PDB file of C-alpha atoms in Angstrom:
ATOM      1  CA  UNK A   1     -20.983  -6.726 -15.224  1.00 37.00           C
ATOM      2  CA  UNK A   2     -20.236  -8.130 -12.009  1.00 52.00           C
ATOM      3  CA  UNK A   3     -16.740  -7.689 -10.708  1.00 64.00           C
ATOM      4  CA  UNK A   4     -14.555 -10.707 -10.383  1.00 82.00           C
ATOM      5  CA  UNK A   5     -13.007 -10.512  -6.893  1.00 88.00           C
ATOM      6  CA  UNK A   6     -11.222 -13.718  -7.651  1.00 92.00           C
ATOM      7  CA  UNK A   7      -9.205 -11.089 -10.330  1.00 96.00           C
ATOM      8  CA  UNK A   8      -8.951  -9.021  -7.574  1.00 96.00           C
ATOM      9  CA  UNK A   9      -6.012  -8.373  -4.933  1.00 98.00           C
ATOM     10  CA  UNK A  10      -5.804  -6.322  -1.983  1.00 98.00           C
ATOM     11  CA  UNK A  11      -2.419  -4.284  -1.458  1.00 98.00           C
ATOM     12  CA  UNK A  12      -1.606  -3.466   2.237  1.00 99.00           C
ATOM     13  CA  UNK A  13       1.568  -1.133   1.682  1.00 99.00           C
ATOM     14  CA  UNK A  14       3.822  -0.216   4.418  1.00 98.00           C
ATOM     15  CA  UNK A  15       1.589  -0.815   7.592  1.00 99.00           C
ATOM     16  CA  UNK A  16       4.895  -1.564   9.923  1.00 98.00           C
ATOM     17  CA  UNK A  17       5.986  -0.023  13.283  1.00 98.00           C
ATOM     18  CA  UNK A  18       8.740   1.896  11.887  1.00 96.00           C
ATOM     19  CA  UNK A  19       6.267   4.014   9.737  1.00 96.00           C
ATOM     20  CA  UNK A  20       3.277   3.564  11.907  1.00 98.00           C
ATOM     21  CA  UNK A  21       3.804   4.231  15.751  1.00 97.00           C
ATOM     22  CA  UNK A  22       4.419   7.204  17.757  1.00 95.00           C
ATOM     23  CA  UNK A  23       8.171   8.294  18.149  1.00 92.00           C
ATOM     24  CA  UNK A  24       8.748   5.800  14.718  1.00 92.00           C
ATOM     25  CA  UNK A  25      12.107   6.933  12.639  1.00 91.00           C
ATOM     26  CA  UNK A  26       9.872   7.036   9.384  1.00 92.00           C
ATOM     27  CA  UNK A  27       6.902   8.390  11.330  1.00 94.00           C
ATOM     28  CA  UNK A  28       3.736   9.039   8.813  1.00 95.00           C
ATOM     29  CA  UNK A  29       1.692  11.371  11.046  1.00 93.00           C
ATOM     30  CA  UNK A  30      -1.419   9.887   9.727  1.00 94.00           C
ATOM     31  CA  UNK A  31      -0.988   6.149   9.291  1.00 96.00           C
ATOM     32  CA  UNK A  32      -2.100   5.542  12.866  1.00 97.00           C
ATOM     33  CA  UNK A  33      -6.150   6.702  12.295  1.00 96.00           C
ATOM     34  CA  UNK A  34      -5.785   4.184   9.145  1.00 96.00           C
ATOM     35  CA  UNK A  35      -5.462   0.940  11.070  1.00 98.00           C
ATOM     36  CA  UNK A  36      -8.634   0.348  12.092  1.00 96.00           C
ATOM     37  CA  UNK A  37      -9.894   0.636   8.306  1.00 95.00           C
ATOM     38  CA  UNK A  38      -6.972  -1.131   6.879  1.00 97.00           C
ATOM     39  CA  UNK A  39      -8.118  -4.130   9.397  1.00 97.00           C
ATOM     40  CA  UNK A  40     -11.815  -4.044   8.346  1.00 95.00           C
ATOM     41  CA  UNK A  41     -10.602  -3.809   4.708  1.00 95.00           C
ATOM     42  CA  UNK A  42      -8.641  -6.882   4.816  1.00 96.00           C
ATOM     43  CA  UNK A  43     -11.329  -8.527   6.874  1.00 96.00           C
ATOM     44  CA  UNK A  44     -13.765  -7.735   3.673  1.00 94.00           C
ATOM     45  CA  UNK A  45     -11.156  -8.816   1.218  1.00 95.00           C
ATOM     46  CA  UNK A  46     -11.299 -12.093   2.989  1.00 95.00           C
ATOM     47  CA  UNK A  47     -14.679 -12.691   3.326  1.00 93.00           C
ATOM     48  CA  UNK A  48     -14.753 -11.416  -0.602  1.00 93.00           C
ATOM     49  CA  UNK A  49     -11.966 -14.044  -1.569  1.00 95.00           C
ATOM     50  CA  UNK A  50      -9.650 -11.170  -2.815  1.00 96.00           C
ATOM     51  CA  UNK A  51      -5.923 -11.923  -3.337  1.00 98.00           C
ATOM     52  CA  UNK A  52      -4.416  -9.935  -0.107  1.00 98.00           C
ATOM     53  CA  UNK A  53      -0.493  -9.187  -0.702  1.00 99.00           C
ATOM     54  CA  UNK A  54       1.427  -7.003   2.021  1.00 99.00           C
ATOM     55  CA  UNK A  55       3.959  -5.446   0.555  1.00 99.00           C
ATOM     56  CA  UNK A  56       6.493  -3.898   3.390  1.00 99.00           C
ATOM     57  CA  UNK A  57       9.980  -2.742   3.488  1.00 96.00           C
ATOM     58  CA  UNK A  58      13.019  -4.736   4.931  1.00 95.00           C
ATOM     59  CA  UNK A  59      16.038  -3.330   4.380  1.00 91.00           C
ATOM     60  CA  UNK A  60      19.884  -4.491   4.672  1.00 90.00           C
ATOM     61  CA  UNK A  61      20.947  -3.552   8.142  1.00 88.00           C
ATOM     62  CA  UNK A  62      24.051  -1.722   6.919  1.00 82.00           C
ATOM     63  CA  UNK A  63      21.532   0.312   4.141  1.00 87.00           C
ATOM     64  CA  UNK A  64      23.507  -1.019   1.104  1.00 84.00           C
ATOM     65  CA  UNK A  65      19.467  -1.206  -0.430  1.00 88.00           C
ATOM     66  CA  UNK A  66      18.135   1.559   0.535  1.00 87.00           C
ATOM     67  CA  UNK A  67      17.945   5.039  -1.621  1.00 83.00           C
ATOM     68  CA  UNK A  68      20.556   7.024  -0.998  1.00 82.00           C
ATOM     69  CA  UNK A  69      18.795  10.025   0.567  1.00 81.00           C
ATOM     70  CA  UNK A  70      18.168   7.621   3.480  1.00 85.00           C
ATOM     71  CA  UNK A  71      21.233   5.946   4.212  1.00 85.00           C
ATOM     72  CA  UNK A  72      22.153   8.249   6.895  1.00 84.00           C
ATOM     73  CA  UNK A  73      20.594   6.501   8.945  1.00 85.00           C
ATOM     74  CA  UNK A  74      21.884   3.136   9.037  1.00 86.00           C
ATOM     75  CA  UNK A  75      25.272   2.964  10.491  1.00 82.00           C
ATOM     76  CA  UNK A  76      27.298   0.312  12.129  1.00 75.00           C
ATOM     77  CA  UNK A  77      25.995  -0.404  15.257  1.00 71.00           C
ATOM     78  CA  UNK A  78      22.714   1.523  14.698  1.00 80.00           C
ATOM     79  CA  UNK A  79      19.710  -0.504  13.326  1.00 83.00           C
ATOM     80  CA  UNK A  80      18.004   1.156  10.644  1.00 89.00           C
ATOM     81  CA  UNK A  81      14.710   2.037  10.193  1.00 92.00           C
ATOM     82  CA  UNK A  82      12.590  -1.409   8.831  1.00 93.00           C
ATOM     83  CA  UNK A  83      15.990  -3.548   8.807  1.00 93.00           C
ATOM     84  CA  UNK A  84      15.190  -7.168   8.303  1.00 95.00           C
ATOM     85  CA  UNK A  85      14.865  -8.969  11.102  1.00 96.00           C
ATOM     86  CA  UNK A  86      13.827  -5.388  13.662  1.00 95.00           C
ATOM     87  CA  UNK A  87      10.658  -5.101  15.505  1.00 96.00           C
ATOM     88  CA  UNK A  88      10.688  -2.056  13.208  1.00 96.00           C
ATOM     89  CA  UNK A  89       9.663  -3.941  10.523  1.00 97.00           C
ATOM     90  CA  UNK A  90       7.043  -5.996  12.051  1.00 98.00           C
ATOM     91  CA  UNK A  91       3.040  -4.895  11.116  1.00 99.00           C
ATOM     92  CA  UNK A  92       1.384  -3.057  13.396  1.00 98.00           C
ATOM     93  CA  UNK A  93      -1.003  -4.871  15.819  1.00 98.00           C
ATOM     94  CA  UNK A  94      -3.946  -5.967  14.453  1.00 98.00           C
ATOM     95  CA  UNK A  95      -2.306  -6.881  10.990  1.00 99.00           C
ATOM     96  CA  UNK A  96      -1.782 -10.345  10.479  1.00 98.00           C
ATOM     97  CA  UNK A  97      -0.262 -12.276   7.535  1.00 98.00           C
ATOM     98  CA  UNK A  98      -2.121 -15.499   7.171  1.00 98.00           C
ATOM     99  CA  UNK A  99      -2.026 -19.077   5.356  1.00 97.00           C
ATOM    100  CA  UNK A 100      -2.726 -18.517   1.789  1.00 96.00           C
ATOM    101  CA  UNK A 101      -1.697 -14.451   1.518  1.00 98.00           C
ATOM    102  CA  UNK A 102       1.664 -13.502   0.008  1.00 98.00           C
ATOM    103  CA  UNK A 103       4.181 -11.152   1.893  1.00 99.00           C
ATOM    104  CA  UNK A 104       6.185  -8.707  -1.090  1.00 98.00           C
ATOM    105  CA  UNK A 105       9.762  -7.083   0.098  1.00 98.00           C
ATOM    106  CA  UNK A 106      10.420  -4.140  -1.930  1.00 97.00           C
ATOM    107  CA  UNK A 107      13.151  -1.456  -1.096  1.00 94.00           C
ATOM    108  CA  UNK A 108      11.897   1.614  -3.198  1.00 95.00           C
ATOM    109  CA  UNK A 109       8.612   3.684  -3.145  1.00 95.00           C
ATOM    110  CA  UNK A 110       7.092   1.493  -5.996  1.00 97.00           C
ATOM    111  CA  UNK A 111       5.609  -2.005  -5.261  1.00 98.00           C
ATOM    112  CA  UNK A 112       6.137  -3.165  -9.005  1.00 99.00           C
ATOM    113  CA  UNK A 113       9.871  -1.922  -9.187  1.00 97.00           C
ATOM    114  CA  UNK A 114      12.715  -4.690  -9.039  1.00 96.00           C
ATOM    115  CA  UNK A 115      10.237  -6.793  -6.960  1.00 98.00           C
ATOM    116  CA  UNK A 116       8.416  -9.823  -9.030  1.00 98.00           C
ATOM    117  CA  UNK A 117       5.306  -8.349  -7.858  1.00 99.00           C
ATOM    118  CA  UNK A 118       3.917  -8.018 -11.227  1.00 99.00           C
ATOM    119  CA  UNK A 119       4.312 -12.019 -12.092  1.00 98.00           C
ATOM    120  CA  UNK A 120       2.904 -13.276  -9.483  1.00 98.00           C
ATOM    121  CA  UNK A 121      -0.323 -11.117  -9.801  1.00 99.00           C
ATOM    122  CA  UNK A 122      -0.277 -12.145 -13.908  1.00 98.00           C
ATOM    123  CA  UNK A 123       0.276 -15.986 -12.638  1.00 98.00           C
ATOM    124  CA  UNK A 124      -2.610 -15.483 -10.085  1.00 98.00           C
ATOM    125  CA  UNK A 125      -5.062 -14.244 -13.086  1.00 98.00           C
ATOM    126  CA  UNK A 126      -5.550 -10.686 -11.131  1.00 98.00           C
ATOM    127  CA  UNK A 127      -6.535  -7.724 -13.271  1.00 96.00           C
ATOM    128  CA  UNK A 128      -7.292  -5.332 -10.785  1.00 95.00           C
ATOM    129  CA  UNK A 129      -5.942  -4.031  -7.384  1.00 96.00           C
ATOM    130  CA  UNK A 130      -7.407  -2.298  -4.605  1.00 95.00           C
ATOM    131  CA  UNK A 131      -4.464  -0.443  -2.494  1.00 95.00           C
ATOM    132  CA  UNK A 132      -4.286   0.460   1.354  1.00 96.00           C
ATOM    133  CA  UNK A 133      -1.530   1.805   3.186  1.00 97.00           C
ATOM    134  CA  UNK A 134       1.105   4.946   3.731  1.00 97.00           C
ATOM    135  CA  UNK A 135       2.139   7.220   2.038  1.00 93.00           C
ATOM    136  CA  UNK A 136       0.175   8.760  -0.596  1.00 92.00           C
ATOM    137  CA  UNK A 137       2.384  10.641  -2.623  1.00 90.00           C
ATOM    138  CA  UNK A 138       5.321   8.080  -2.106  1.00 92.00           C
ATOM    139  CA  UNK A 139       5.095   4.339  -1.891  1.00 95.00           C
ATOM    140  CA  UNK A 140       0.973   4.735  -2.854  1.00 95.00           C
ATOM    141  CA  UNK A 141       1.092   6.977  -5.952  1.00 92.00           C
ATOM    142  CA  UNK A 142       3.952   5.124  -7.564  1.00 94.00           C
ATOM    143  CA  UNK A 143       2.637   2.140  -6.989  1.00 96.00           C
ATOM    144  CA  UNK A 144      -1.060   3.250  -8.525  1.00 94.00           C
ATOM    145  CA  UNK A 145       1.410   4.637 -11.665  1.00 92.00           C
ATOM    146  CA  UNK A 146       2.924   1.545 -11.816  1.00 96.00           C
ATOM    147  CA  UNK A 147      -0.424  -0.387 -12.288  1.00 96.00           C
ATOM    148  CA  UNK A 148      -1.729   1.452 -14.914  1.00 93.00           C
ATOM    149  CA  UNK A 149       1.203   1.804 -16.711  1.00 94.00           C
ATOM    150  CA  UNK A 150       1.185  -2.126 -16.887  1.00 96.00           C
ATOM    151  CA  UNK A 151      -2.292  -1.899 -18.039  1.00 95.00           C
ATOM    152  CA  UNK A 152      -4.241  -3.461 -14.595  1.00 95.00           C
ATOM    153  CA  UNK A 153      -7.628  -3.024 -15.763  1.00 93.00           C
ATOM    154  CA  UNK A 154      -8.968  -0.939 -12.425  1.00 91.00           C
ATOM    155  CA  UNK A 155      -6.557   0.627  -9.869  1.00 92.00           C
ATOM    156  CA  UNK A 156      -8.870   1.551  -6.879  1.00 90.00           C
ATOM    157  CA  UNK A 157      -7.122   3.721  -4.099  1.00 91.00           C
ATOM    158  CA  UNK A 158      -9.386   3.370  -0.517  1.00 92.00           C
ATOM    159  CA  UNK A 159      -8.653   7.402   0.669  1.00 88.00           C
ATOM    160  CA  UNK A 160      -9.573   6.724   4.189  1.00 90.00           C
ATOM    161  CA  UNK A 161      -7.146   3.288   4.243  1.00 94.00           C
ATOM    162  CA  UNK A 162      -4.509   5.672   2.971  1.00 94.00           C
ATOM    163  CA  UNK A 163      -2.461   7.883   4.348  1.00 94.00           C
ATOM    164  CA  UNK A 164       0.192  10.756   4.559  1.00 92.00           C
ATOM    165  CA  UNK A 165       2.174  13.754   6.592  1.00 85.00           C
ATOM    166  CA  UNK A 166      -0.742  15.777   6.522  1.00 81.00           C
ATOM    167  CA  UNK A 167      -4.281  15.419   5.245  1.00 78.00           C
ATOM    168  CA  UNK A 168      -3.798  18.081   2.384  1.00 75.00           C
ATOM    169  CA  UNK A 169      -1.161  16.145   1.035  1.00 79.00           C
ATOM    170  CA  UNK A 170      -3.166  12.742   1.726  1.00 81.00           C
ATOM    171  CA  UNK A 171      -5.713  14.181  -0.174  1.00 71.00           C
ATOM    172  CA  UNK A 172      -3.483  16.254  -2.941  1.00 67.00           C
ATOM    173  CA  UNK A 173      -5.088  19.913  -1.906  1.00 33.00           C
ATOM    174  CA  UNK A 174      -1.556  21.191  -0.683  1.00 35.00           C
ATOM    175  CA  UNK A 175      -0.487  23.271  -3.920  1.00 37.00           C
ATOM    176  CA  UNK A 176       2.850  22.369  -3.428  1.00 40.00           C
ATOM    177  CA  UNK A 177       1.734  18.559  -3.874  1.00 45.00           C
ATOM    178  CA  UNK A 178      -0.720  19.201  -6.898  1.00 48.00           C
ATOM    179  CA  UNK A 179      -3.574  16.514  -7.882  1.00 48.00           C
ATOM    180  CA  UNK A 180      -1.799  13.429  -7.488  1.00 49.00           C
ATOM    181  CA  UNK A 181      -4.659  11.025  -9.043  1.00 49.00           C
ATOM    182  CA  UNK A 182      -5.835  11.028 -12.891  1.00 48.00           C
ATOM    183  CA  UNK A 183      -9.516  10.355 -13.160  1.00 48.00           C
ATOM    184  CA  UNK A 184     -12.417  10.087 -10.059  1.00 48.00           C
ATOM    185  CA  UNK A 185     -11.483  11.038  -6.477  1.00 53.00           C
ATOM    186  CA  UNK A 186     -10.695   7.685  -4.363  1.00 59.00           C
ATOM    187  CA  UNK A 187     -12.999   6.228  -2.554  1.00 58.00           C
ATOM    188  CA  UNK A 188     -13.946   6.557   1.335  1.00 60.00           C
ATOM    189  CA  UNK A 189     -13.778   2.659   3.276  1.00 55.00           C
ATOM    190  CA  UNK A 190     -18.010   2.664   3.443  1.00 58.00           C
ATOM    191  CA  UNK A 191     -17.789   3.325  -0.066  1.00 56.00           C
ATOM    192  CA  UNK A 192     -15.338   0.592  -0.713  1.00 54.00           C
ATOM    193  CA  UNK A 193     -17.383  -1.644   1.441  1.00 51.00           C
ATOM    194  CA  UNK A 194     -20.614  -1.058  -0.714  1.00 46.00           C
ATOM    195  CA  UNK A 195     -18.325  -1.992  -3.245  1.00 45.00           C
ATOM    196  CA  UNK A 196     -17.731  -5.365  -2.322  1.00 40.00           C
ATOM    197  CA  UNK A 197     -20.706  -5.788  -1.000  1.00 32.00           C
ATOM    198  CA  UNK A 198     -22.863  -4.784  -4.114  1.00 29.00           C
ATOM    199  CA  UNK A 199     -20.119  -6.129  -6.381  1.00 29.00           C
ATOM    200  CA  UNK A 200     -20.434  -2.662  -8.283  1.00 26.00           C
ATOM    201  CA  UNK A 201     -17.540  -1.679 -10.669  1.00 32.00           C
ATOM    202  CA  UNK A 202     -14.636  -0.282  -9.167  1.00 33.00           C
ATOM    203  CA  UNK A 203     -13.010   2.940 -10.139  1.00 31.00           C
ATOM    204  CA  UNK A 204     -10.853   2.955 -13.416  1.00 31.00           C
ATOM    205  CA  UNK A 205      -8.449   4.482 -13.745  1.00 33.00           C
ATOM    206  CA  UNK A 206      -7.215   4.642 -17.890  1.00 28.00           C
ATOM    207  CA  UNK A 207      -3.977   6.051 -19.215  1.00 26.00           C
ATOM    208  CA  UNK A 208      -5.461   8.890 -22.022  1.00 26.00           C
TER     209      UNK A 208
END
């Protein structure tokens, strides 16, 4: 069975300056070598006709939303990392928000929690997500547990339009991090690009 990309949306999570360029406050060492296939992934989600959402963080200046292991660092006169409104919490070049795609605040690792990200996917008709972005055992994983827990029919995570610290934990060898993905390794870009090209299935991921 051909997949329905039209049931399909394309998660960019967390591709802004304050996470993504060099001296950033929330620096993710590896976000940087992502950008290029983040760009070509939305570029194939568009030609595909996949929902694209870009879910980012913007954050009260004074940090009265953000967890509470981070709001050391948003004092008066200091602005915080992705406050609303900084060039901090712009997308890196080369990401653009266009007509027709739909921009998601959220102020916790998790897409899908206290956002209304879920409704608008259900009122769109999407049953399955394909997710890009940093970081992999935050704001990725969570979301990807998130998904499946509200029964999204395939959760596909693109491993080289992800990212982390350090590759081990990117990729869940560090032992310290354990296996952070039930079911089939994530995919590589190319491989998500034969995807979409082929129109094979993507990967499922089902709660046992």
């Amino acid at each position: 069975m051909a997949q329905d990309w039209n049931r399909t949306a394309l998660l960019v999570i967390d591709m802004q300056r304050d996470f993504i360029e060099d001296e950033a406050p929330l620096l993710v060492k590896g976000g940087k070598d992502i950008v290029p296939n983040v760009i070509k992934a939305v570029e194939v989600a568009r030609h595909r006709g996949l929902h694209i959402v870009w879910v980012v963080r913007e954050h009260d200046p004074l940090g009265r939303d953000v967890e509470l292991f981070r709001r050391h660092l948003y004092t008066a006169g200091r602005v915080g990392p992705t406050s609303k409104g900084s060039a901090g919490a712009e997308l890196v070049d080369g990401l653009v928000i266009r007509e027709g795609d739909y921009k998601l605040v959220k102020t916790r690792f998790s897409a899908f929690f206290a956002t209304h990200l879920h409704s608008v996917l259900q009122g769109a008709g999407i049953n399955s997500l394909v997710i890009t972005g940093v970081q992999t055992p935050n704001c990725i994983r969570q979301t990807v547990f998130d998904a499946v827990e509200l029964d999204y029919q395939s959760v596909t995570v693109i491993a080289d339009a992800t990212a982390a610290a350090t590759p081990d934990i990117h990729l869940g060898a560090d032992p310290g991090e354990g296996n952070p993905w039930p079911g089939p390794s994530p995919p590589h870009f190319d491989d998500f690009h034969g995807i979409i090209i082929t129109q094979l299935c993507l990967i499922r991921k089902q709660i046992s």
